[in-house]
Coordinates of C-alpha atoms in Angstrom, one line a residue:
M230 CA 0.2 0.1 -0.1
N231 CA 3.2 2.3 0.6
I232 CA 4.5 1.7 -2.9
A233 CA 3.9 4.7 -4.1
V234 CA 6.0 7.0 -1.2
K235 CA 8.4 4.1 -1.3
L236 CA 9.0 4.3 -5.1
T237 CA 9.4 8.3 -4.8
E238 CA 12.2 7.9 -2.2
W239 CA 14.0 5.1 -4.6
V240 CA 13.9 7.7 -7.4
A241 CA 15.4 10.3 -5.2
L242 CA 18.0 8.2 -3.2
Y243 CA 18.8 6.0 -6.9
P244 CA 18.1 8.2 -9.9
T245 CA 20.1 6.3 -12.3
W246 CA 19.8 2.4 -10.5
I247 CA 16.1 3.3 -10.3
Y248 CA 15.6 1.5 -13.9
A249 CA 17.6 -1.5 -12.4
I250 CA 15.3 -1.7 -9.4
L251 CA 12.3 -1.5 -11.4
F252 CA 13.5 -4.3 -14.1
A253 CA 14.5 -6.5 -11.0
I254 CA 11.0 -6.3 -9.4
I255 CA 8.9 -6.6 -12.3
F256 CA 11.4 -9.8 -13.7
A257 CA 11.2 -11.3 -10.1
E258 CA 7.4 -11.2 -9.6
T259 CA 6.9 -12.7 -13.4
G260 CA 10.0 -14.9 -13.5
L261 CA 10.2 -16.2 -9.9
V262 CA 7.5 -18.9 -9.0
V263 CA 8.0 -18.8 -5.7
I264 CA 7.6 -14.8 -4.9
P265 CA 4.5 -14.4 -6.3
F266 CA 3.3 -11.7 -3.9
L267 CA 5.7 -8.8 -5.1
P268 CA 3.4 -5.7 -6.4
G269 CA 3.0 -5.6 -10.2
D270 CA 0.1 -3.7 -11.5
S271 CA 0.5 -1.2 -8.6
L272 CA 4.0 -0.7 -9.2
L273 CA 3.6 0.2 -12.7
F274 CA 0.8 2.4 -12.1
A275 CA 3.0 4.3 -9.4
T276 CA 5.6 4.3 -11.8
G277 CA 3.4 5.9 -14.3
A278 CA 2.6 8.7 -12.0
I279 CA 6.2 9.4 -11.2
A280 CA 7.1 9.6 -14.7
A281 CA 4.7 12.2 -15.3
Q282 CA 6.0 14.5 -12.8
G283 CA 9.4 13.9 -15.2
K284 CA 11.5 12.4 -12.6
I285 CA 11.7 9.1 -15.1
N286 CA 11.7 8.5 -18.7
P287 CA 8.3 7.1 -19.4
A288 CA 9.1 5.6 -23.1
L289 CA 12.7 4.0 -21.6
L290 CA 10.4 2.5 -18.8
F291 CA 8.0 1.2 -21.2
F292 CA 10.4 -1.0 -23.2
L293 CA 12.5 -1.9 -20.5
L294 CA 9.8 -3.2 -18.2
T295 CA 8.0 -4.9 -21.0
A296 CA 11.2 -6.7 -21.6
A297 CA 11.7 -7.7 -17.8
A298 CA 8.0 -9.0 -18.2
L299 CA 9.3 -10.9 -21.0
C300 CA 12.3 -12.2 -19.3
G301 CA 10.5 -13.5 -16.3
D302 CA 8.2 -15.2 -18.4
N303 CA 10.9 -17.2 -20.4
V304 CA 12.6 -18.1 -17.2
N305 CA 9.5 -19.4 -15.5
Y306 CA 8.7 -21.4 -18.6
A307 CA 11.9 -23.0 -18.7
I308 CA 12.0 -23.9 -15.3
G309 CA 8.3 -25.4 -15.9
H310 CA 9.3 -27.4 -18.7
F311 CA 12.7 -28.8 -17.4
L312 CA 11.2 -29.9 -14.0
G313 CA 7.6 -31.0 -15.4
A314 CA 8.3 -34.3 -16.4
R315 CA 10.6 -34.8 -13.3
L316 CA 8.0 -33.2 -10.7
F317 CA 5.2 -35.7 -12.0
N318 CA 6.5 -38.9 -12.2
R319 CA 4.7 -40.6 -9.4
E320 CA 1.6 -42.8 -10.0
N321 CA 0.5 -42.9 -6.5
S322 CA 0.8 -39.4 -5.8
R323 CA -2.1 -37.1 -5.4
L324 CA -0.7 -33.7 -6.0
L325 CA 2.3 -34.6 -8.7
N326 CA 0.6 -37.6 -10.7
P327 CA 1.4 -38.0 -14.2
K328 CA -2.4 -37.8 -15.0
H329 CA -2.5 -34.2 -13.7
L330 CA 0.6 -33.0 -15.8
E331 CA -1.6 -34.8 -19.1
R332 CA -4.7 -32.8 -18.2
T333 CA -2.4 -29.5 -17.8
R334 CA -1.3 -30.5 -21.3
E335 CA -4.7 -30.8 -22.8
F336 CA -5.7 -27.4 -21.2
Y337 CA -3.0 -25.8 -22.7
A338 CA -3.0 -27.4 -26.0
K339 CA -7.1 -26.0 -25.8
H340 CA -6.8 -22.8 -23.9
G341 CA -3.2 -22.1 -23.8
G342 CA -3.0 -18.4 -25.9
K343 CA -5.6 -16.5 -24.2
T344 CA -4.8 -18.2 -20.7
V345 CA -1.0 -16.6 -21.2
I346 CA -2.1 -13.2 -22.4
M347 CA -5.1 -13.1 -19.6
A348 CA -2.9 -14.3 -16.7
R349 CA -0.8 -11.4 -17.4
F350 CA -3.3 -8.9 -15.9
V351 CA -4.0 -11.1 -12.5
P352 CA -1.8 -10.8 -9.9
V353 CA -0.3 -14.1 -8.5
V354 CA -1.7 -16.0 -11.4
R355 CA 0.7 -14.5 -13.5
T356 CA 3.7 -15.9 -11.8
F357 CA 2.3 -19.1 -12.0
A358 CA 1.0 -19.4 -15.4
P359 CA 4.4 -19.6 -17.5
F360 CA 5.6 -22.2 -15.2
V361 CA 2.4 -24.2 -15.8
A362 CA 2.8 -23.2 -19.5
G363 CA 6.0 -25.0 -19.3
I364 CA 5.1 -28.1 -17.2
G365 CA 2.5 -28.7 -19.7
S366 CA 4.6 -28.7 -22.8
M367 CA 3.0 -25.7 -24.4
R368 CA 4.7 -25.1 -27.5
Y369 CA 7.2 -22.5 -27.2
S370 CA 6.2 -20.7 -30.6
Q371 CA 2.8 -20.3 -29.3
F372 CA 3.7 -19.5 -25.5
I373 CA 6.3 -16.8 -26.3
G374 CA 3.9 -14.9 -29.3
N375 CA 1.3 -14.9 -26.5
S376 CA 3.6 -13.7 -23.8
V377 CA 4.6 -10.8 -26.1
I378 CA 1.1 -9.7 -26.5
G379 CA 0.3 -10.2 -22.9
A380 CA 3.2 -7.9 -21.7
V381 CA 2.9 -5.5 -24.2
L382 CA -0.7 -5.1 -23.3
W383 CA 0.2 -5.1 -19.3
V384 CA 3.0 -2.6 -19.6
G385 CA 1.0 -0.3 -21.9
I386 CA -1.9 -0.3 -20.2
C387 CA -0.9 0.1 -16.6
L388 CA 2.2 2.4 -17.0
P389 CA 0.0 5.0 -19.3
A390 CA -2.8 4.7 -16.7
G391 CA -0.6 6.0 -13.9
Y392 CA 0.9 8.7 -16.0
F393 CA -2.2 10.2 -16.8
F394 CA -4.4 9.7 -13.6
G395 CA -1.8 8.7 -10.9
N396 CA -1.2 12.6 -10.1
M397 CA -5.3 13.5 -9.5
E398 CA -5.8 14.5 -6.2
F399 CA -8.4 12.1 -5.5
V400 CA -5.7 9.1 -6.6
K401 CA -3.1 10.3 -4.5
K402 CA -5.4 10.4 -1.5
H403 CA -6.9 7.3 -2.2
F404 CA -4.0 5.3 -3.3
E405 CA -5.1 2.2 -1.5
L406 CA -8.5 2.0 -3.1
V407 CA -7.2 2.3 -6.5
V408 CA -4.9 -0.2 -6.2
V409 CA -7.8 -2.8 -5.5
G410 CA -9.5 -1.2 -7.9
I411 CA -6.9 -2.3 -10.3
V412 CA -6.4 -5.5 -9.2
L413 CA -10.7 -6.0 -9.7
I414 CA -10.6 -4.6 -12.9
S415 CA -7.6 -7.0 -14.0
A416 CA -9.5 -10.1 -12.6
L417 CA -12.6 -9.2 -14.5
P418 CA -11.5 -10.8 -18.0
V419 CA -10.8 -14.1 -16.1
L420 CA -14.1 -13.8 -14.4
I421 CA -15.8 -13.3 -17.7
E422 CA -14.2 -16.0 -19.1
M423 CA -15.1 -18.8 -16.2
I424 CA -18.7 -17.3 -16.8
Q425 CA -18.6 -17.8 -20.7
H426 CA -17.3 -21.4 -20.2
K427 CA -19.9 -22.4 -17.6
R428 CA -22.6 -21.3 -19.3
K429 CA -21.3 -23.6 -22.7
S430 CA -21.0 -26.4 -20.2
S431 CA -24.2 -26.1 -19.0
T432 CA -25.6 -25.9 -22.6
Q433 CA -23.8 -28.5 -24.0
E434 CA -25.0 -30.8 -20.9
E435 CA -28.6 -29.9 -21.4
K436 CA -28.1 -31.0 -25.2
E437 CA -27.0 -34.3 -24.1

């Protein structure tokens, strides 16, 4: 909740290194499956607001943070791809059963593209999506294309949103509520997809 204040302090203390710091945070949140709790949407929003004040370069931030998100995706995918078959090799395991791996592969074969894109906008989920895509042996050519789209859209929406609206008086006074709003809006595409999928399943069951 104090990300805006903390980020302002970092910009003042490390005007040159701030780009590397932001790159590292976005990369870690996306690329290291063990730390999905790092700020993503709120960090981009706050960064955009500070960029609007002329303290950091918005164009450089866009390309740098998009690259960070893509690098994180690729690392996470590689880890999942490398570990997948090794983890899911116990027939009697409830959690790491090979059948679960096969279901994951089938799911990503059918819904993989849009899953990777939509997951980018959902906190925590965006950290696990590339990892699971790697475990599910999703084709890399399909994964990287959708990863690029997701990263560009994510940074391209959250960063400008902070740039144009982050310095409004209401936003600065109620930043915590804004962060919650960003998270809820980010989750809408997944919620809509779930509702549509449930309706389709219900319709198919009625026909049968």
